[in-house]
């Protein structure tokens, strides 16, 4: 694929890579994720004030850098290389995406707070019975005077422990899995009736089980049209999947590079194991999976602007990313031997992140079925 970055995009990549190289070592990251609060507010402040990258995908009129999905891709790929745990995906990609695309009256104000690092968003969409179906909702939002009352339970809300705002999907009409009747709301996490049970995830991130019990919000909390919010939710989630694929490319690159370096040092029968032909073939297969993942991610990111092709391109990219995360991750661990899963070696932490990315927003089977439906479902 012939894909050239602009000078500004290349500069953005260099800026992020340089900062992370100087300030976000593996040892620093381990120290951050193993103690409270599980992330670094100082790093987040640097992203906002020193680097300005929290405004990367927003227009200059909103105070951003005038970028879009490609800028998110650039940032997320570099974040993947460093295993960054700060909530760029939930806040900038998802929270900012809902605000940008919905025409919300408070969009300019809230995006300004995102860019400055004040507002942190987490996406509360998943429910225990949902199985990646964005319309499978038991959480309800009922009209109450000029506002709404929300009740329900959201599972594995990544980034919720340190969020200031939640984006909550809820049913305002229709049956449990109907496409109609889905709406989205901005809920302040400090609102009365919002409770969380926080916990660490296996890859070093933090998440929460969120319970909403008679949470009252005003009419301005509604994002997009009432009952017809599913297309907006799908669009933002597809942008989030593309950004997650970009993060995966960074993770996969480090898995491949780390394995190459280790096999050049590790000796067996008096020779580096990288000289064994069977292992050379294995590492070439890992490299092919990496390159295919990069190409598919670039394609999906470009297609985000095309409503007709966006969903199919994202589903196809997520299938490739899922296969690559499994193949590259498992082979990296196997070639490292038992050392690969120790806490002291970075390779095991990259493997854990790759494993979680494989199932994020739906695994291989889910997106294969989605691609098939998008290609043939309506005509069948």
CSV table of C-alpha atoms in Angstrom, one decimal:
chain,number,residue,atom,x,y,z
A,1,UNK,CA,0.0,0.0,0.0
A,2,UNK,CA,1.4,3.4,-1.0
A,3,UNK,CA,0.6,5.6,2.0
A,4,UNK,CA,2.6,8.7,2.7
A,5,UNK,CA,2.4,10.8,5.8
A,6,UNK,CA,2.4,14.6,5.7
A,7,UNK,CA,5.2,16.5,7.3
A,8,UNK,CA,2.9,17.4,10.2
A,9,UNK,CA,2.0,13.8,10.8
A,10,UNK,CA,5.6,12.7,10.7
A,11,UNK,CA,6.5,15.5,13.2
A,12,UNK,CA,3.7,14.3,15.4
A,13,UNK,CA,5.0,10.8,15.4
A,14,UNK,CA,8.6,12.0,16.1
A,15,UNK,CA,7.3,14.2,19.0
A,16,UNK,CA,5.4,11.3,20.6
A,17,UNK,CA,8.1,8.8,20.1
A,18,UNK,CA,10.8,11.1,21.5
A,19,UNK,CA,8.8,11.9,24.6
A,20,UNK,CA,8.0,8.3,25.3
A,21,UNK,CA,11.6,7.2,24.8
A,22,UNK,CA,12.8,9.8,27.3
A,23,UNK,CA,10.0,9.5,29.9
A,24,UNK,CA,8.1,6.3,29.5
A,25,UNK,CA,10.5,3.4,30.0
A,26,UNK,CA,9.4,-0.1,30.7
A,27,UNK,CA,10.5,0.2,34.3
A,28,UNK,CA,8.6,3.5,34.6
A,29,UNK,CA,5.4,1.9,33.2
A,30,UNK,CA,5.7,-1.1,35.6
A,31,UNK,CA,6.0,1.2,38.6
A,32,UNK,CA,3.0,3.2,37.5
A,33,UNK,CA,0.6,0.2,36.9
A,34,UNK,CA,1.5,-1.6,40.1
A,35,UNK,CA,0.5,1.2,42.4
A,36,UNK,CA,-2.4,3.6,42.8
A,37,UNK,CA,-3.9,5.3,40.9
A,38,UNK,CA,-2.7,3.0,38.1
A,39,UNK,CA,-1.8,5.8,35.7
A,40,UNK,CA,0.3,8.9,35.7
A,41,UNK,CA,-1.5,12.3,35.9
A,42,UNK,CA,1.9,14.0,35.3
A,43,UNK,CA,2.3,12.2,32.0
A,44,UNK,CA,-1.3,13.1,31.0
A,45,UNK,CA,-0.6,16.7,31.8
A,46,UNK,CA,2.5,16.5,29.6
A,47,UNK,CA,0.4,15.1,26.8
A,48,UNK,CA,-1.9,18.1,27.1
A,49,UNK,CA,0.5,21.0,27.8
A,50,UNK,CA,3.9,20.0,26.7
A,51,UNK,CA,3.1,17.9,23.6
A,52,UNK,CA,-0.5,19.1,22.8
A,53,UNK,CA,-1.4,15.7,21.4
A,54,UNK,CA,-4.8,15.5,23.2
A,55,UNK,CA,-5.9,17.9,20.5
A,56,UNK,CA,-4.5,15.9,17.6
A,57,UNK,CA,-7.8,14.8,15.9
A,58,UNK,CA,-9.7,18.1,16.6
A,59,UNK,CA,-10.2,21.0,14.3
A,60,UNK,CA,-8.2,24.2,14.8
A,61,UNK,CA,-11.6,26.0,15.5
A,62,UNK,CA,-12.0,23.8,18.6
A,63,UNK,CA,-8.4,24.4,19.7
A,64,UNK,CA,-6.9,21.2,18.2
A,65,UNK,CA,-4.2,20.5,15.7
A,66,UNK,CA,-6.5,20.2,12.8
A,67,UNK,CA,-6.1,16.4,12.4
A,68,UNK,CA,-8.4,13.4,12.3
A,69,UNK,CA,-8.3,9.6,12.3
A,70,UNK,CA,-4.8,9.4,10.8
A,71,UNK,CA,-3.4,11.5,13.7
A,72,UNK,CA,-5.1,9.2,16.1
A,73,UNK,CA,-3.5,6.3,14.3
A,74,UNK,CA,-0.1,7.8,14.6
A,75,UNK,CA,-0.4,8.5,18.3
A,76,UNK,CA,-1.9,5.1,19.1
A,77,UNK,CA,0.8,3.2,17.2
A,78,UNK,CA,3.5,4.9,19.3
A,79,UNK,CA,1.5,4.3,22.4
A,80,UNK,CA,1.4,0.6,21.6
A,81,UNK,CA,5.2,0.5,21.3
A,82,UNK,CA,5.5,1.9,24.9
A,83,UNK,CA,2.4,0.1,26.3
A,84,UNK,CA,0.9,3.5,27.4
A,85,UNK,CA,-1.9,3.1,29.9
A,86,UNK,CA,-3.1,6.7,30.0
A,87,UNK,CA,-6.7,7.0,28.6
A,88,UNK,CA,-6.2,8.5,25.1
A,89,UNK,CA,-8.6,6.0,23.5
A,90,UNK,CA,-11.5,6.5,25.9
A,91,UNK,CA,-11.0,10.3,26.1
A,92,UNK,CA,-9.8,11.6,22.8
A,93,UNK,CA,-10.9,8.9,20.3
A,94,UNK,CA,-14.2,7.9,21.9
A,95,UNK,CA,-15.3,10.8,24.1
A,96,UNK,CA,-14.0,13.3,21.5
A,97,UNK,CA,-15.6,11.3,18.7
A,98,UNK,CA,-19.1,11.4,20.3
A,99,UNK,CA,-18.8,15.1,20.8
A,100,UNK,CA,-17.5,15.9,17.3
A,101,UNK,CA,-20.0,13.8,15.4
A,102,UNK,CA,-23.1,14.5,17.5
A,103,UNK,CA,-23.3,18.2,17.2
A,104,UNK,CA,-23.8,18.4,21.0
A,105,UNK,CA,-24.4,21.9,22.2
A,106,UNK,CA,-21.6,21.6,24.8
A,107,UNK,CA,-19.2,20.0,22.4
A,108,UNK,CA,-16.8,23.0,22.1
A,109,UNK,CA,-16.6,23.4,25.8
A,110,UNK,CA,-16.0,19.7,26.6
A,111,UNK,CA,-13.5,19.2,23.8
A,112,UNK,CA,-11.6,22.2,25.1
A,113,UNK,CA,-11.5,20.4,28.5
A,114,UNK,CA,-10.3,17.2,26.8
A,115,UNK,CA,-7.5,19.1,25.0
A,116,UNK,CA,-6.4,20.8,28.2
A,117,UNK,CA,-6.4,17.5,30.1
A,118,UNK,CA,-9.2,18.4,32.5
A,119,UNK,CA,-12.0,16.1,31.2
A,120,UNK,CA,-11.3,12.3,31.1
A,121,UNK,CA,-13.9,10.0,29.5
A,122,UNK,CA,-14.6,6.3,29.7
A,123,UNK,CA,-17.0,4.4,27.5
A,124,UNK,CA,-19.7,2.5,29.4
A,125,UNK,CA,-21.3,0.4,26.7
A,126,UNK,CA,-20.6,-3.3,27.4
A,127,UNK,CA,-23.1,-5.4,29.4
A,128,UNK,CA,-22.7,-8.9,30.7
A,129,UNK,CA,-25.2,-10.4,28.3
A,130,UNK,CA,-24.2,-8.2,25.3
A,131,UNK,CA,-21.5,-10.2,23.5
A,132,UNK,CA,-20.3,-7.2,21.6
A,133,UNK,CA,-23.7,-6.4,20.3
A,134,UNK,CA,-24.0,-2.6,20.7
A,135,UNK,CA,-27.8,-2.7,20.7
A,136,UNK,CA,-28.1,-5.5,23.3
A,137,UNK,CA,-28.9,-3.2,26.3
A,138,UNK,CA,-30.7,-3.7,29.5
A,139,UNK,CA,-29.6,-0.3,30.9
A,140,UNK,CA,-32.6,2.1,30.5
A,141,UNK,CA,-33.0,5.8,30.3
A,142,UNK,CA,-36.6,7.0,31.1
A,143,UNK,CA,-37.9,10.5,30.5
A,144,UNK,CA,-38.3,12.4,33.8
A,145,UNK,CA,-39.6,15.9,33.3
A,146,UNK,CA,-37.1,17.7,31.2
A,147,UNK,CA,-34.4,15.1,31.7
A,148,UNK,CA,-33.8,11.3,32.1
A,149,UNK,CA,-33.3,8.7,34.8
A,150,UNK,CA,-30.8,6.0,34.1
A,151,UNK,CA,-30.7,2.5,35.6
A,152,UNK,CA,-28.4,-0.4,34.7
A,153,UNK,CA,-25.1,-2.2,35.0
A,154,UNK,CA,-22.1,-1.7,32.7
A,155,UNK,CA,-19.2,-4.2,32.6
A,156,UNK,CA,-15.4,-3.8,32.1
A,157,UNK,CA,-15.5,0.0,31.6
A,158,UNK,CA,-11.8,0.6,30.8
A,159,UNK,CA,-10.4,3.8,32.3
A,160,UNK,CA,-13.4,4.4,34.5
A,161,UNK,CA,-11.4,4.5,37.8
A,162,UNK,CA,-9.9,7.8,36.8
A,163,UNK,CA,-12.6,9.2,34.5
A,164,UNK,CA,-14.5,12.4,35.2
A,165,UNK,CA,-17.2,11.6,32.6
A,166,UNK,CA,-18.9,8.5,31.3
A,167,UNK,CA,-20.4,8.0,27.9
A,168,UNK,CA,-23.3,5.6,28.7
A,169,UNK,CA,-25.4,3.8,26.1
A,170,UNK,CA,-29.0,3.1,27.3
A,171,UNK,CA,-32.3,2.0,25.9
A,172,UNK,CA,-34.9,4.7,25.6
A,173,UNK,CA,-37.4,2.5,23.6
A,174,UNK,CA,-37.8,-0.8,21.7
A,175,UNK,CA,-36.8,-4.3,22.8
A,176,UNK,CA,-33.5,-5.4,24.3
A,177,UNK,CA,-31.7,-6.0,21.0
A,178,UNK,CA,-33.6,-3.6,18.7
A,179,UNK,CA,-31.6,-1.2,16.6
A,180,UNK,CA,-34.2,1.5,17.3
A,181,UNK,CA,-34.4,2.8,20.8
A,182,UNK,CA,-30.7,3.2,21.5
A,183,UNK,CA,-29.5,6.5,22.9
A,184,UNK,CA,-26.2,7.8,24.4
A,185,UNK,CA,-25.6,10.1,27.3
A,186,UNK,CA,-22.9,12.0,29.0
A,187,UNK,CA,-22.9,11.2,32.7
A,188,UNK,CA,-20.6,12.8,35.3
A,189,UNK,CA,-19.0,10.0,37.3
A,190,UNK,CA,-19.6,12.0,40.4
A,191,UNK,CA,-23.4,12.1,39.8
A,192,UNK,CA,-25.6,10.7,42.6
A,193,UNK,CA,-26.4,7.0,42.0
A,194,UNK,CA,-23.2,6.2,40.0
A,195,UNK,CA,-21.1,3.6,41.8
A,196,UNK,CA,-18.0,1.7,40.6
A,197,UNK,CA,-16.1,-1.3,41.6
A,198,UNK,CA,-12.6,-0.8,40.3
A,199,UNK,CA,-10.0,-3.4,39.5
A,200,UNK,CA,-6.8,-3.9,37.4
A,201,UNK,CA,-7.0,-5.9,34.1
A,202,UNK,CA,-4.4,-8.5,33.1
A,203,UNK,CA,-2.6,-6.1,30.7
A,204,UNK,CA,-1.9,-3.4,33.3
A,205,UNK,CA,-4.9,-1.2,32.6
A,206,UNK,CA,-7.7,-0.3,35.1
A,207,UNK,CA,-11.4,-0.9,34.6
A,208,UNK,CA,-14.7,-0.7,36.6
A,209,UNK,CA,-18.0,-2.4,37.0
A,210,UNK,CA,-20.4,0.6,36.8
A,211,UNK,CA,-23.8,0.6,38.4
A,212,UNK,CA,-26.4,3.3,37.6
A,213,UNK,CA,-29.2,3.5,40.2
A,214,UNK,CA,-31.8,6.2,39.5
A,215,UNK,CA,-29.1,8.5,38.1
A,216,UNK,CA,-30.8,11.8,37.1
A,217,UNK,CA,-29.4,13.8,34.2
A,218,UNK,CA,-30.6,16.8,32.3
A,219,UNK,CA,-31.8,17.0,28.7
A,220,UNK,CA,-28.3,18.2,27.7
A,221,UNK,CA,-26.8,14.8,28.7
A,222,UNK,CA,-28.3,13.2,25.5
A,223,UNK,CA,-25.7,12.8,22.7
A,224,UNK,CA,-27.2,12.6,19.3
A,225,UNK,CA,-30.9,11.8,18.6
A,226,UNK,CA,-33.0,10.0,21.1
A,227,UNK,CA,-33.9,6.4,20.1
A,228,UNK,CA,-31.8,6.8,16.9
A,229,UNK,CA,-28.3,6.8,18.4
A,230,UNK,CA,-27.1,3.5,17.2
A,231,UNK,CA,-25.5,4.8,14.0
A,232,UNK,CA,-23.5,7.3,16.0
A,233,UNK,CA,-22.4,4.7,18.5
A,234,UNK,CA,-21.3,2.4,15.6
A,235,UNK,CA,-19.4,5.1,13.9
A,236,UNK,CA,-17.5,6.1,17.1
A,237,UNK,CA,-16.8,2.4,17.9
A,238,UNK,CA,-15.5,1.8,14.4
A,239,UNK,CA,-13.1,4.7,14.9
A,240,UNK,CA,-12.1,3.3,18.2
A,241,UNK,CA,-11.4,-0.2,16.7
A,242,UNK,CA,-9.2,1.4,14.0
A,243,UNK,CA,-7.3,3.3,16.7
A,244,UNK,CA,-6.9,0.0,18.7
A,245,UNK,CA,-5.6,-1.7,15.5
A,246,UNK,CA,-3.0,1.0,15.3
A,247,UNK,CA,-2.0,0.4,18.9
A,248,UNK,CA,-1.8,-3.3,18.1
A,249,UNK,CA,0.7,-2.5,15.3
A,250,UNK,CA,3.0,-0.9,17.8
A,251,UNK,CA,2.6,-3.8,20.2
A,252,UNK,CA,3.3,-6.4,17.4
A,253,UNK,CA,6.4,-4.5,16.2
A,254,UNK,CA,7.9,-4.6,19.7
A,255,UNK,CA,7.0,-8.3,20.0
A,256,UNK,CA,8.8,-9.0,16.7
A,257,UNK,CA,11.8,-6.8,17.5
A,258,UNK,CA,12.2,-8.2,21.0
A,259,UNK,CA,12.1,-11.8,19.7
A,260,UNK,CA,14.7,-11.0,17.0
A,261,UNK,CA,17.0,-9.5,19.6
A,262,UNK,CA,16.6,-12.4,22.0
A,263,UNK,CA,17.2,-15.1,19.4
A,264,UNK,CA,20.4,-13.4,18.4
A,265,UNK,CA,21.7,-13.5,22.0
A,266,UNK,CA,20.3,-16.9,23.1
A,267,UNK,CA,22.8,-19.7,22.1
A,268,UNK,CA,22.1,-23.4,21.7
A,269,UNK,CA,24.7,-26.0,20.5
A,270,UNK,CA,27.2,-23.2,20.4
A,271,UNK,CA,25.3,-21.0,17.9
A,272,UNK,CA,22.6,-18.3,18.2
A,273,UNK,CA,19.2,-19.8,17.8
A,274,UNK,CA,18.5,-17.1,15.2
A,275,UNK,CA,20.8,-19.0,12.9
A,276,UNK,CA,18.4,-22.1,12.9
A,277,UNK,CA,16.5,-22.1,9.7
A,278,UNK,CA,13.2,-23.3,11.2
A,279,UNK,CA,13.2,-20.4,13.6
A,280,UNK,CA,14.1,-18.0,10.8
A,281,UNK,CA,11.0,-19.1,8.9
A,282,UNK,CA,9.0,-18.6,12.1
A,283,UNK,CA,10.2,-15.0,12.5
A,284,UNK,CA,9.6,-14.3,8.8
A,285,UNK,CA,6.0,-15.4,9.3
A,286,UNK,CA,5.7,-13.1,12.3
A,287,UNK,CA,7.1,-10.2,10.2
A,288,UNK,CA,4.5,-10.9,7.5
A,289,UNK,CA,1.7,-10.8,10.0
A,290,UNK,CA,3.0,-7.5,11.3
A,291,UNK,CA,3.2,-6.0,7.8
A,292,UNK,CA,-0.2,-7.2,6.8
A,293,UNK,CA,-1.6,-5.7,10.0
A,294,UNK,CA,-0.1,-2.3,9.3
A,295,UNK,CA,-1.5,-2.3,5.8
A,296,UNK,CA,-5.0,-3.3,6.9
A,297,UNK,CA,-4.9,-0.7,9.7
A,298,UNK,CA,-3.9,2.0,7.3
A,299,UNK,CA,-6.7,1.0,4.9
A,300,UNK,CA,-9.3,0.9,7.6
A,301,UNK,CA,-8.2,4.4,8.9
A,302,UNK,CA,-8.5,5.9,5.4
A,303,UNK,CA,-11.9,4.3,5.0
A,304,UNK,CA,-13.3,5.9,8.2
A,305,UNK,CA,-14.3,8.9,6.1
A,306,UNK,CA,-16.4,6.7,3.7
A,307,UNK,CA,-19.8,5.7,5.3
A,308,UNK,CA,-20.4,3.0,2.7
A,309,UNK,CA,-17.0,1.2,3.2
A,310,UNK,CA,-16.1,2.1,6.8
A,311,UNK,CA,-17.7,-0.8,8.7
A,312,UNK,CA,-16.4,-3.5,6.3
A,313,UNK,CA,-12.9,-2.1,6.3
A,314,UNK,CA,-12.8,-1.9,10.1
A,315,UNK,CA,-14.1,-5.5,10.5
A,316,UNK,CA,-11.6,-6.8,8.0
A,317,UNK,CA,-8.7,-5.0,9.8
A,318,UNK,CA,-9.8,-6.3,13.2
A,319,UNK,CA,-9.9,-9.9,11.9
A,320,UNK,CA,-6.3,-9.5,10.7
A,321,UNK,CA,-5.2,-7.8,13.9
A,322,UNK,CA,-6.8,-10.6,16.0
A,323,UNK,CA,-5.0,-13.3,14.0
A,324,UNK,CA,-1.7,-11.4,14.2
A,325,UNK,CA,-1.9,-10.8,17.9
A,326,UNK,CA,-2.4,-14.5,18.5
A,327,UNK,CA,0.3,-15.7,16.1
A,328,UNK,CA,3.0,-13.1,16.8
A,329,UNK,CA,2.3,-13.1,20.6
A,330,UNK,CA,2.3,-16.9,21.0
A,331,UNK,CA,5.4,-17.3,18.9
A,332,UNK,CA,7.2,-14.6,20.8
A,333,UNK,CA,6.6,-16.3,24.1
A,334,UNK,CA,7.5,-19.7,22.7
A,335,UNK,CA,10.8,-18.5,21.3
A,336,UNK,CA,11.6,-16.8,24.6
A,337,UNK,CA,10.9,-20.0,26.5
A,338,UNK,CA,9.8,-19.8,30.1
A,339,UNK,CA,11.4,-16.4,30.5
A,340,UNK,CA,8.8,-14.9,28.2
A,341,UNK,CA,6.1,-14.8,30.9
A,342,UNK,CA,8.2,-13.4,33.7
A,343,UNK,CA,7.2,-10.0,35.1
A,344,UNK,CA,10.7,-8.8,34.7
A,345,UNK,CA,10.8,-9.2,30.9
A,346,UNK,CA,8.9,-6.7,28.7
A,347,UNK,CA,7.9,-9.4,26.2
A,348,UNK,CA,5.3,-10.9,28.5
A,349,UNK,CA,3.6,-7.6,29.1
A,350,UNK,CA,3.4,-7.0,25.3
A,351,UNK,CA,1.9,-10.4,25.0
A,352,UNK,CA,-0.8,-9.7,27.6
A,353,UNK,CA,-1.7,-6.4,25.8
A,354,UNK,CA,-1.9,-8.2,22.5
A,355,UNK,CA,-4.2,-10.9,24.0
A,356,UNK,CA,-6.6,-8.2,25.3
A,357,UNK,CA,-6.5,-6.3,22.0
A,358,UNK,CA,-7.5,-9.5,20.2
A,359,UNK,CA,-10.9,-9.5,22.0
A,360,UNK,CA,-11.4,-5.8,22.4
A,361,UNK,CA,-14.7,-4.6,20.7
A,362,UNK,CA,-15.2,-8.2,19.4
A,363,UNK,CA,-12.8,-11.1,18.5
A,364,UNK,CA,-12.0,-12.7,15.2
A,365,UNK,CA,-15.3,-14.7,15.0
A,366,UNK,CA,-17.4,-11.7,15.8
A,367,UNK,CA,-15.8,-9.5,13.1
A,368,UNK,CA,-15.7,-12.3,10.5
A,369,UNK,CA,-19.5,-12.7,11.0
A,370,UNK,CA,-19.9,-9.0,10.8
A,371,UNK,CA,-17.9,-8.7,7.6
A,372,UNK,CA,-20.0,-11.6,6.1
A,373,UNK,CA,-23.2,-9.8,7.1
A,374,UNK,CA,-22.1,-6.5,5.7
A,375,UNK,CA,-21.1,-8.1,2.4
A,376,UNK,CA,-23.9,-10.6,1.9
A,377,UNK,CA,-26.5,-10.2,4.7
A,378,UNK,CA,-28.8,-7.7,3.1
A,379,UNK,CA,-28.8,-9.5,-0.3
A,380,UNK,CA,-29.2,-13.0,1.2
